[in-house]
XYZ file of C-alpha atoms in Angstrom:
666
model
C -43.324 -23.260 -71.419
C -43.236 -24.816 -68.006
C -41.676 -28.242 -67.922
C -43.157 -30.938 -65.806
C -41.914 -34.292 -64.564
C -43.330 -37.260 -66.491
C -44.574 -40.606 -65.040
C -43.214 -42.207 -68.095
C -40.541 -44.964 -67.217
C -36.856 -44.414 -67.954
C -36.399 -46.945 -70.766
C -38.976 -45.106 -72.860
C -36.751 -42.076 -72.921
C -33.479 -44.103 -73.298
C -34.779 -45.830 -76.395
C -34.623 -42.409 -78.153
C -31.429 -41.387 -79.888
C -29.875 -38.212 -78.759
C -29.202 -36.190 -81.898
C -26.354 -33.606 -82.702
C -24.426 -35.519 -80.176
C -21.081 -34.580 -78.430
C -18.503 -33.373 -80.977
C -15.239 -31.553 -80.586
C -15.349 -29.394 -83.693
C -11.815 -30.256 -84.793
C -11.878 -33.632 -83.331
C -13.492 -37.025 -83.680
C -17.101 -37.601 -83.444
C -18.021 -39.447 -80.176
C -20.664 -42.056 -80.406
C -22.589 -42.954 -77.266
C -25.621 -44.907 -78.982
C -24.410 -48.216 -77.551
C -24.480 -46.944 -73.892
C -26.950 -44.091 -73.564
C -25.388 -41.296 -71.586
C -28.341 -40.803 -69.383
C -28.530 -44.491 -68.503
C -25.111 -44.134 -66.900
C -26.290 -41.590 -64.586
C -27.917 -44.403 -62.551
C -26.110 -47.473 -63.450
C -22.393 -46.323 -63.960
C -19.867 -47.913 -61.388
C -18.660 -44.448 -60.399
C -22.261 -43.271 -59.448
C -22.811 -44.242 -55.776
C -25.319 -41.273 -55.151
C -27.627 -40.996 -58.385
C -30.396 -38.658 -59.053
C -33.775 -40.062 -58.669
C -35.497 -41.653 -61.588
C -37.909 -38.601 -61.730
C -34.900 -36.200 -61.801
C -33.088 -38.138 -64.378
C -36.255 -38.286 -66.547
C -36.650 -34.522 -66.123
C -33.040 -33.606 -67.177
C -33.196 -36.056 -70.120
C -36.402 -34.116 -71.293
C -34.665 -30.804 -70.636
C -31.625 -31.964 -72.556
C -33.793 -32.919 -75.462
C -35.136 -29.289 -75.529
C -31.578 -27.832 -75.217
C -30.511 -30.156 -78.086
C -33.487 -29.062 -80.324
C -32.463 -25.424 -79.818
C -28.789 -26.321 -80.635
C -30.039 -27.792 -83.886
C -32.184 -24.734 -84.670
C -29.273 -22.347 -83.957
C -26.473 -24.344 -85.251
C -25.841 -22.256 -88.289
C -26.200 -18.857 -86.415
C -23.285 -16.633 -86.274
C -21.850 -15.557 -82.811
C -23.614 -12.202 -83.242
C -26.860 -13.809 -84.088
C -26.682 -16.135 -81.075
C -25.874 -13.189 -78.871
C -28.845 -11.186 -80.052
C -31.003 -14.165 -79.072
C -29.479 -14.233 -75.604
C -29.707 -10.542 -75.172
C -33.552 -10.630 -75.855
C -33.897 -12.876 -72.850
C -31.275 -10.707 -70.820
C -33.416 -7.585 -71.225
C -36.501 -9.418 -69.943
C -34.638 -10.947 -67.057
C -33.662 -7.352 -65.786
C -37.357 -6.782 -64.956
C -38.205 -10.269 -63.557
C -37.506 -14.012 -63.630
C -37.423 -15.897 -66.924
C -39.201 -19.082 -67.662
C -37.640 -22.479 -67.565
C -37.765 -22.776 -71.353
C -35.913 -19.460 -71.788
C -33.079 -20.803 -69.466
C -32.777 -23.881 -71.617
C -32.598 -21.740 -74.712
C -29.817 -19.810 -72.930
C -27.964 -23.093 -72.249
C -28.205 -24.103 -75.903
C -26.996 -20.537 -77.085
C -24.025 -20.646 -74.552
C -23.070 -24.184 -75.729
C -22.898 -22.992 -79.308
C -21.203 -19.773 -78.523
C -18.545 -21.735 -76.629
C -18.245 -23.857 -79.754
C -17.736 -20.493 -81.915
C -15.160 -19.086 -79.552
C -13.047 -22.187 -78.404
C -13.905 -24.763 -81.065
C -15.248 -27.006 -78.336
C -18.696 -28.592 -78.272
C -19.703 -29.551 -74.681
C -20.497 -33.174 -74.127
C -23.972 -34.279 -73.348
C -22.437 -35.398 -69.794
C -21.464 -31.700 -69.188
C -24.737 -30.293 -70.307
C -26.631 -32.927 -68.088
C -24.495 -32.037 -65.124
C -25.343 -28.510 -65.554
C -29.047 -29.299 -65.762
C -28.629 -31.499 -62.668
C -27.332 -28.777 -60.448
C -29.894 -26.200 -61.609
C -32.907 -28.435 -60.719
C -35.602 -26.504 -59.006
C -33.047 -23.736 -57.974
C -31.807 -25.834 -55.018
C -28.212 -25.591 -53.582
C -26.515 -28.558 -55.414
C -23.064 -30.231 -55.232
C -22.018 -32.255 -58.328
C -19.224 -34.845 -58.164
C -17.612 -34.645 -61.553
C -14.206 -36.375 -61.843
C -11.262 -34.162 -62.644
C -10.447 -34.000 -66.324
C -14.269 -33.984 -67.302
C -14.316 -30.466 -68.152
C -15.490 -28.697 -64.990
C -14.174 -25.433 -66.103
C -16.381 -25.379 -69.286
C -19.286 -26.311 -67.320
C -18.614 -23.420 -64.962
C -18.117 -21.082 -67.964
C -21.442 -22.206 -69.445
C -23.070 -21.844 -66.118
C -21.765 -18.220 -65.641
C -22.928 -17.249 -69.137
C -26.449 -18.448 -68.302
C -26.498 -16.676 -64.835
C -25.045 -13.409 -66.279
C -27.735 -13.520 -69.029
C -30.283 -13.733 -66.142
C -28.875 -10.548 -64.821
C -27.418 -12.290 -61.770
C -24.168 -11.477 -59.926
C -21.839 -14.530 -60.352
C -18.902 -15.361 -58.156
C -16.639 -18.236 -59.079
C -14.436 -19.529 -56.163
C -11.294 -21.526 -56.633
C -8.815 -23.154 -54.282
C -5.974 -20.849 -55.181
C -5.109 -17.435 -56.490
C -3.217 -18.688 -59.634
C -6.090 -20.822 -60.564
C -8.507 -17.863 -60.336
C -6.317 -15.617 -62.378
C -5.620 -18.351 -64.911
C -9.356 -18.955 -65.538
C -10.329 -15.428 -65.465
C -7.712 -14.503 -68.092
C -8.614 -17.602 -70.186
C -12.428 -16.847 -70.350
C -12.367 -12.987 -70.180
C -12.155 -12.683 -74.074
C -15.223 -15.020 -74.387
C -17.241 -13.139 -71.816
C -16.164 -9.800 -73.262
C -17.465 -10.972 -76.683
C -20.717 -11.768 -75.005
C -21.018 -8.254 -73.466
C -20.400 -9.654 -69.988
C -17.851 -8.031 -67.645
C -15.519 -10.250 -65.699
C -12.716 -9.595 -63.245
C -10.510 -11.347 -60.603
C -10.021 -9.932 -57.098
C -6.697 -11.626 -56.380
C -4.893 -8.649 -54.785
C -3.498 -7.858 -51.345
C -4.673 -4.502 -51.654
C -8.032 -4.831 -53.226
C -9.542 -1.629 -54.831
C -13.143 -0.641 -56.174
C -12.317 -1.252 -59.721
C -11.479 -4.931 -59.173
C -15.090 -5.469 -58.187
C -16.685 -3.585 -61.077
C -17.879 -6.783 -62.931
C -20.831 -9.084 -63.185
C -18.506 -12.183 -62.890
C -15.768 -12.202 -60.255
C -13.075 -14.882 -59.844
C -11.018 -15.505 -56.691
C -10.136 -17.784 -53.821
C -12.502 -17.601 -50.812
C -10.233 -15.667 -48.567
C -10.138 -12.725 -51.010
C -13.953 -12.626 -51.162
C -14.033 -13.010 -47.222
C -11.545 -10.147 -46.820
C -13.441 -7.792 -49.075
C -16.617 -8.418 -47.034
C -14.810 -7.733 -43.674
C -13.119 -4.649 -45.192
C -16.572 -3.245 -46.136
C -17.815 -3.987 -42.621
C -14.993 -2.607 -40.793
C -13.726 0.289 -42.729
C -16.739 1.031 -45.107
C -14.731 0.489 -48.182
C -17.791 -0.370 -50.261
C -15.866 -2.760 -52.453
C -19.001 -4.891 -53.002
C -21.026 -1.678 -53.802
C -19.071 -1.459 -57.079
C -20.548 -4.783 -58.187
C -24.036 -3.400 -58.701
C -22.864 -0.426 -60.666
C -22.563 -2.935 -63.543
C -25.921 -2.271 -65.539
C -26.823 -5.987 -65.770
C -26.103 -6.972 -61.990
C -29.122 -6.763 -59.824
C -27.541 -7.805 -56.403
C -24.559 -8.914 -54.504
C -24.271 -12.464 -52.903
C -26.593 -13.768 -55.563
C -25.104 -16.958 -56.892
C -21.804 -18.724 -56.327
C -19.926 -21.610 -57.875
C -17.500 -23.354 -55.654
C -14.816 -25.285 -57.680
C -12.960 -28.053 -55.794
C -15.667 -27.988 -53.124
C -14.284 -30.919 -51.123
C -11.277 -28.601 -50.532
C -13.081 -25.388 -49.972
C -16.045 -26.500 -48.020
C -14.550 -29.401 -45.887
C -10.833 -29.630 -45.899
C -10.347 -25.899 -45.137
C -13.558 -25.419 -43.222
C -11.639 -24.301 -40.092
C -9.347 -21.865 -42.059
C -11.549 -18.675 -41.830
C -10.161 -15.255 -42.665
C -9.208 -12.711 -40.068
C -8.098 -9.202 -40.366
C -5.223 -8.210 -37.930
C -4.162 -4.909 -36.431
C -0.867 -4.368 -34.591
C -1.520 -4.742 -30.942
C -1.080 -1.674 -28.764
C 1.327 -3.458 -26.541
C 3.510 -6.278 -27.727
C 4.987 -9.195 -25.675
C 7.298 -10.184 -28.561
C 10.275 -9.753 -26.201
C 9.244 -12.482 -23.805
C 9.125 -15.645 -26.155
C 12.964 -15.937 -26.248
C 12.924 -16.401 -22.371
C 9.997 -18.786 -22.418
C 11.793 -20.989 -25.144
C 15.001 -20.897 -23.292
C 13.152 -21.926 -19.972
C 11.324 -24.732 -21.843
C 14.505 -26.121 -23.300
C 16.162 -26.192 -19.826
C 13.174 -27.734 -17.951
C 11.475 -30.005 -20.268
C 12.483 -33.158 -22.252
C 9.163 -33.591 -24.153
C 5.845 -31.833 -24.247
C 4.469 -32.036 -20.812
C 1.064 -31.551 -19.107
C 2.619 -29.882 -16.000
C 3.392 -26.420 -17.571
C 0.868 -24.931 -15.183
C 3.002 -25.871 -12.053
C 6.116 -24.502 -13.806
C 4.562 -21.043 -14.533
C 5.736 -19.716 -11.177
C 9.204 -20.811 -11.787
C 8.979 -19.243 -15.263
C 7.858 -15.930 -13.691
C 10.869 -16.004 -11.396
C 13.201 -16.915 -14.360
C 11.886 -13.958 -16.518
C 12.171 -11.554 -13.672
C 15.807 -12.620 -12.950
C 16.730 -12.022 -16.493
C 15.095 -8.743 -17.279
C 15.909 -7.152 -13.902
C 14.342 -4.400 -11.891
C 12.006 -1.882 -13.818
C 11.827 -4.270 -16.718
C 8.901 -5.112 -18.874
C 5.329 -5.911 -17.642
C 4.904 -9.641 -17.086
C 1.395 -11.080 -17.819
C -0.539 -13.256 -15.589
C 0.238 -16.811 -14.648
C -2.636 -18.148 -16.810
C -1.090 -16.417 -19.773
C 2.333 -17.650 -18.935
C 1.099 -21.311 -18.695
C -0.508 -21.014 -22.210
C 2.684 -19.689 -23.763
C 4.902 -22.186 -21.989
C 2.617 -25.120 -23.339
C 3.086 -23.319 -26.869
C 6.750 -23.293 -26.412
C 6.844 -27.038 -25.573
C 4.880 -27.755 -28.654
C 7.222 -25.826 -30.841
C 10.082 -27.730 -29.404
C 8.785 -31.154 -29.214
C 5.611 -31.824 -31.174
C 5.294 -29.555 -34.221
C 7.851 -30.858 -36.897
C 9.478 -28.916 -39.591
C 8.664 -30.118 -43.124
C 5.580 -31.842 -41.642
C 3.435 -29.418 -39.859
C 5.267 -26.398 -41.157
C 8.147 -25.161 -43.356
C 10.587 -22.372 -43.213
C 10.759 -20.480 -46.475
C 12.645 -17.440 -47.840
C 10.729 -14.669 -49.385
C 11.976 -11.707 -51.298
C 10.718 -8.450 -49.808
C 9.321 -6.446 -52.762
C 10.024 -2.953 -51.374
C 13.474 -3.784 -49.762
C 14.685 -6.421 -52.297
C 16.039 -8.653 -49.570
C 15.068 -12.075 -48.658
C 13.451 -12.863 -45.313
C 12.633 -16.198 -43.824
C 9.206 -17.069 -42.547
C 7.518 -19.903 -40.676
C 4.632 -21.153 -42.912
C 1.877 -23.538 -41.871
C 1.260 -26.724 -44.036
C -2.461 -27.766 -44.197
C -2.043 -31.600 -43.587
C -5.453 -32.165 -45.327
C -4.363 -30.802 -48.654
C -0.497 -30.623 -48.541
C -0.680 -26.938 -49.354
C 0.792 -24.124 -47.495
C -1.780 -21.926 -45.605
C -0.907 -18.500 -46.872
C -0.829 -15.574 -44.438
C -1.873 -17.868 -41.489
C -0.278 -17.917 -37.974
C -0.725 -20.249 -35.080
C -2.083 -18.520 -31.947
C -1.184 -18.391 -28.330
C 2.582 -17.791 -28.979
C 3.175 -21.028 -30.882
C 4.119 -19.221 -34.104
C 6.393 -16.743 -32.175
C 8.180 -19.566 -30.448
C 8.924 -21.276 -33.833
C 10.321 -18.074 -35.152
C 12.611 -17.833 -32.183
C 13.615 -21.469 -32.497
C 14.704 -20.855 -36.184
C 16.327 -17.444 -35.568
C 13.682 -15.456 -37.291
C 12.824 -12.100 -36.212
C 9.524 -12.377 -34.222
C 6.597 -10.513 -36.040
C 4.742 -7.941 -34.041
C 1.798 -9.333 -32.147
C -1.687 -8.481 -33.605
C -5.257 -8.342 -32.612
C -8.243 -9.492 -34.777
C -11.116 -7.176 -34.484
C -13.111 -9.142 -37.207
C -13.153 -12.724 -38.692
C -15.148 -14.703 -41.100
C -15.646 -18.388 -41.563
C -16.534 -20.309 -44.602
C -19.633 -21.591 -42.903
C -20.838 -18.128 -42.505
C -19.724 -16.519 -45.724
C -21.107 -19.130 -48.195
C -24.572 -18.981 -46.693
C -24.876 -15.188 -47.537
C -25.598 -16.424 -51.176
C -29.131 -17.006 -52.471
C -27.806 -19.934 -54.480
C -24.803 -22.285 -54.304
C -23.736 -24.727 -56.812
C -20.470 -26.658 -56.037
C -18.390 -28.834 -58.239
C -15.821 -31.546 -56.931
C -13.943 -34.574 -57.933
C -14.735 -36.323 -54.683
C -17.792 -35.437 -52.758
C -18.476 -35.446 -48.994
C -22.178 -35.825 -48.750
C -23.236 -35.483 -45.163
C -21.126 -32.462 -43.988
C -21.980 -30.436 -47.101
C -25.650 -31.161 -46.508
C -25.597 -30.500 -42.829
C -23.431 -27.328 -43.082
C -24.140 -25.822 -46.405
C -27.480 -27.257 -47.404
C -26.125 -28.979 -50.429
C -27.628 -32.059 -51.944
C -25.070 -34.160 -53.896
C -25.442 -35.614 -57.424
C -22.960 -37.961 -59.045
C -22.067 -37.330 -62.788
C -20.525 -40.356 -64.664
C -17.463 -39.732 -66.622
C -18.155 -39.187 -70.297
C -16.150 -42.264 -71.117
C -16.193 -45.300 -68.708
C -13.457 -45.503 -66.189
C -10.465 -47.503 -67.420
C -8.190 -47.038 -64.341
C -6.957 -50.353 -62.670
C -6.817 -50.112 -58.815
C -4.221 -52.645 -57.724
C -4.395 -54.449 -54.310
C -2.665 -52.506 -51.422
C 0.804 -53.761 -50.422
C 1.627 -54.083 -46.603
C 5.393 -53.880 -46.261
C 6.418 -55.553 -42.910
C 9.709 -53.732 -42.856
C 10.834 -50.283 -43.808
C 13.648 -51.729 -46.130
C 10.764 -53.688 -47.991
C 8.707 -50.717 -48.201
C 11.509 -48.443 -50.028
C 12.646 -51.413 -52.017
C 9.187 -51.778 -53.561
C 8.889 -48.076 -54.359
C 12.404 -48.125 -55.993
C 11.647 -51.109 -57.989
C 8.266 -49.661 -59.064
C 9.965 -46.475 -60.104
C 12.596 -48.382 -62.145
C 9.811 -50.485 -63.790
C 7.841 -47.318 -64.869
C 10.998 -45.657 -66.213
C 11.714 -48.670 -68.380
C 8.098 -49.010 -69.497
C 8.184 -45.290 -70.269
C 5.074 -44.576 -68.184
C 4.692 -41.595 -65.916
C 4.720 -42.199 -62.239
C 3.337 -39.993 -59.511
C 4.279 -40.941 -55.914
C 2.107 -39.280 -53.263
C 3.754 -38.834 -49.697
C 2.082 -37.875 -46.559
C 4.453 -35.007 -45.545
C 7.132 -32.757 -47.200
C 9.700 -34.480 -45.081
C 8.650 -37.924 -46.408
C 8.860 -36.624 -49.986
C 12.348 -35.257 -49.503
C 13.536 -38.574 -47.942
C 12.021 -40.546 -50.790
C 13.816 -38.228 -53.354
C 17.179 -38.855 -51.593
C 16.441 -42.711 -51.953
C 15.735 -42.502 -55.687
C 18.797 -40.240 -56.262
C 21.082 -42.617 -54.528
C 19.728 -45.390 -56.843
C 20.350 -42.972 -59.829
C 16.638 -42.797 -60.647
C 15.688 -39.206 -61.776
C 12.805 -37.673 -60.399
C 11.204 -34.271 -59.845
C 9.868 -33.055 -56.539
C 6.424 -31.149 -55.978
C 6.052 -30.336 -52.281
C 5.308 -26.613 -52.022
C 9.057 -25.894 -51.208
C 10.581 -26.919 -54.564
C 12.347 -24.285 -56.532
C 10.457 -24.736 -59.855
C 6.903 -23.473 -60.384
C 4.114 -25.873 -59.911
C 2.668 -25.389 -63.340
C 5.956 -26.359 -64.973
C 6.208 -29.558 -62.849
C 2.599 -30.490 -63.665
C 3.269 -30.021 -67.391
C 6.276 -32.426 -67.167
C 4.514 -35.007 -65.002
C 2.770 -36.637 -68.001
C 5.797 -37.275 -70.022
C 6.905 -40.957 -70.607
C 9.018 -42.283 -67.728
C 8.910 -39.224 -65.623
C 8.686 -39.652 -61.876
C 7.233 -36.966 -59.781
C 7.354 -37.274 -55.954
C 4.729 -35.146 -54.369
C 2.726 -34.282 -51.291
C -1.011 -34.520 -51.637
C -1.414 -31.123 -53.451
C -0.113 -32.633 -56.668
C -2.447 -31.924 -59.619
C -5.238 -30.746 -57.263
C -7.409 -28.504 -59.426
C -5.361 -29.189 -62.538
C -5.106 -31.883 -65.086
C -2.016 -33.910 -65.607
C -1.839 -33.931 -69.469
C -0.378 -37.263 -70.743
C 1.962 -37.435 -73.737
C 0.585 -39.716 -76.546
C 3.433 -42.136 -75.870
C 2.598 -42.184 -72.100
C -1.097 -43.109 -73.193
C 0.145 -45.850 -75.405
C 2.314 -47.272 -72.838
C -0.584 -47.538 -70.164
C -1.041 -44.035 -68.769
C -0.230 -42.515 -65.515
C 0.351 -44.826 -62.431
C -0.338 -43.364 -59.022
C 1.503 -44.811 -55.999
C 0.227 -43.743 -52.649
C 3.189 -44.187 -50.426
C 0.973 -43.590 -47.171
C -2.539 -44.504 -46.024
C -4.892 -41.404 -46.316
C -7.039 -40.506 -43.344
C -10.308 -40.855 -45.178
C -11.516 -42.712 -48.137
C -12.488 -39.372 -49.898
C -8.686 -38.379 -49.773
C -7.713 -41.731 -51.054
C -10.114 -41.482 -53.984
C -8.795 -37.911 -54.644
C -5.275 -39.484 -54.891
C -6.178 -42.373 -57.091
C -8.404 -40.130 -59.209
C -5.314 -38.489 -60.713
C -4.881 -41.368 -62.964
C -7.369 -42.661 -65.651
C -8.872 -39.462 -66.448
C -11.429 -38.879 -69.287
C -11.533 -42.628 -69.982
C -7.651 -42.931 -70.399
C -5.749 -45.893 -69.205
C -4.132 -45.723 -65.971
C -3.491 -47.448 -62.577
C -3.083 -46.819 -58.898
C -1.761 -48.743 -55.908
C -1.273 -48.035 -52.173
C 1.715 -49.208 -50.245
C 1.733 -49.148 -46.363
C 4.880 -49.163 -44.349
C 3.990 -51.251 -41.307
C 7.022 -49.888 -39.461
C 5.886 -46.239 -39.610
C 5.003 -44.704 -36.228
C 1.374 -44.205 -37.190
C 0.777 -47.866 -38.178
C 2.560 -49.194 -35.170
C 0.498 -47.044 -32.787
C -2.684 -48.073 -34.418
C -1.777 -51.752 -34.297
C -0.974 -51.410 -30.533
C -4.387 -50.002 -29.834
C -6.240 -52.434 -32.088
C -6.383 -55.580 -29.796
C -4.795 -57.891 -32.456
C -7.292 -56.840 -35.262
C -6.132 -57.164 -38.791
C -4.458 -54.165 -40.557
C -7.290 -53.693 -42.982
C -9.964 -53.697 -40.239
C -7.658 -51.237 -38.075
C -7.450 -48.834 -40.950
C -11.195 -49.091 -41.713
C -12.100 -48.391 -38.137
C -9.698 -45.415 -37.973
C -11.153 -43.925 -41.205
C -14.797 -44.196 -39.705
C -13.578 -42.636 -36.488
C -11.798 -39.786 -38.330
C -14.735 -38.979 -40.552
C -17.000 -38.753 -37.655
C -14.864 -36.709 -35.450
C -14.389 -34.381 -38.416
C -18.145 -34.131 -39.195
C -18.934 -33.539 -35.512
C -16.200 -30.903 -35.110
C -17.103 -29.061 -38.376
C -20.868 -28.881 -37.531
C -20.168 -27.741 -34.003
C -17.809 -25.159 -35.191
C -20.109 -23.981 -37.911
C -23.081 -23.454 -35.461
C -20.904 -21.472 -33.035
C -19.507 -19.240 -35.648
C -22.986 -18.549 -37.214
C -24.292 -17.590 -33.751
C -21.093 -15.453 -33.169
C -21.428 -13.903 -36.652
C -25.055 -12.902 -36.003
C -24.035 -10.948 -32.870
C -21.139 -9.487 -34.554
C -23.221 -8.249 -37.483
C -25.436 -6.358 -35.199
C -22.379 -4.486 -33.715
C -20.798 -3.654 -36.934
C -24.029 -2.597 -38.425
C -24.394 -0.103 -35.552
C -20.781 0.777 -35.724
C -21.056 1.688 -39.393
C -24.273 3.764 -38.628
C -22.389 5.574 -35.987
C -19.278 6.437 -38.046
C -21.472 7.512 -40.931
C -23.249 10.044 -38.770
C -20.017 11.110 -37.365
C -18.717 12.053 -40.775
C -21.835 14.200 -41.088
C -21.100 17.769 -39.782
C -24.766 18.693 -39.322
C -25.120 15.651 -36.999
C -22.045 16.761 -34.746
C -23.398 20.333 -34.662
C -26.788 19.083 -33.513
C -25.033 17.059 -30.688
C -23.142 20.225 -29.689
C -26.214 22.264 -28.955
């Protein structure tokens, strides 16, 4: 049966009671009859970009069909449900299924999840899934964290797998991909659906032999590049699964604001050791910069001749080859940046790692992504900047490398026939312009109970720290958990010292802490616990609150800095008040911080609120322009690179063929 959009007004549908509604099998029944769930898709306070009335009416009618199938199949065993699904799966192998058959699969998957996990998906979760599947468009759904995105993803993956589609689920970190794959593998296995994760430094074909693949985006990108460069045919394993028709079919991007926007510039690159390395030269350049510059300077070009003389004097006759003046100027600029601009525990960290083969600890310079607060694993700054930092910290310089192939997110995601994305805070314009995603807002299952308190502007640094300490003591006494978010690792360490000096116990989550992140997140919801963190805290995870914490008012989030964009602020505040729980948030701004003082000096006596709002608009506009320009350039370059690598693979395949070589020798 083909479903058509109706001209009936919305209130006509809302007057109907949604039956068999929203139950956790072992939990309380949830009654939404007083506030119809669909109605909140257009009038909830959290919904700023609602679906059209026609689309809301459509998914409402689709939900009614799903619900009717749920009532029909509610007494079926798991095997009986699976038999119904496989009838559709067999049909899907030879061609597209009807819309009603897809709705039947959604109902079957909902009941199968209830059988296996003892959880019955809420109406909001089903409506969110129907919303992102409308007309097969690329869709992004803004769904608040804590509203069960992982279960929506699992139901979506079940439906897509039963439609014989290749399913990729992309997460923001390896440990999240491994966690989710291991959690849901028994369910998929029971459904006769193969799943795997590809979170390995040395990926092998067996890791790709599954219909559903989990992993962070860089692991998918590296696999694609290895296939192009070395002919590893990792993705070829995918279609060996009997139910997978094609690669790059459909993808679900979790935490899309992070993976599509915040890390848009962090493409993957394969590196080879350079034939000739200049790793010996950076110590001389850094020594010269220390002796001749007091701060980062723009006159490095004029100093390049002096630098050449300095290097020649030190290496003597018959020494190493010295590069061009242009290259020396570039490296000297990087050296000044490493000495005077880039700050440890702000832009980067120095961390010890144990070598698995040799068993000894080695220190590394690791880049901090200032957008997310996370460490950019296996990334290095270019033009000698990373090497200069290694010299600065007494670390052995890694051998230089060349990058024969790279792949950006803007190129990678558009290889898929269909994209859906889930996020807690959506960026609408960039995702539409770069990835072709239209955004829908999904209201929380229960109305938002979080209280957002007015921003505090502390005139003096002493007042700023005094307020934070008083706030910490207050929440310890009230036995409410407190999450304090700092802008940098350095800020978080300084604040931890302040609390320790005042005998206020706290835990630190800033990417350089000793304990595992999962352990700290588990404790973060306990009564009176104080967690000081950078912006990564709880991203992609849910801080579970102790019953006593809930009773005492829930989690309080204190933003100890002013985020660059409104979206980042909403991400931070959104860690409190999840799933209709109580909670609160507040921001405090240190008016004596360097950033704020600089903004005020440039503001021509405008008020601080206007200054910050103007800055946010400017940052968002600049980010959007930069990301769109970069995406267009990378797609152009990728098109040319693909032509080269396709020809390269054709040539290497022929070279492997002895008959071709014999023919050329005649």
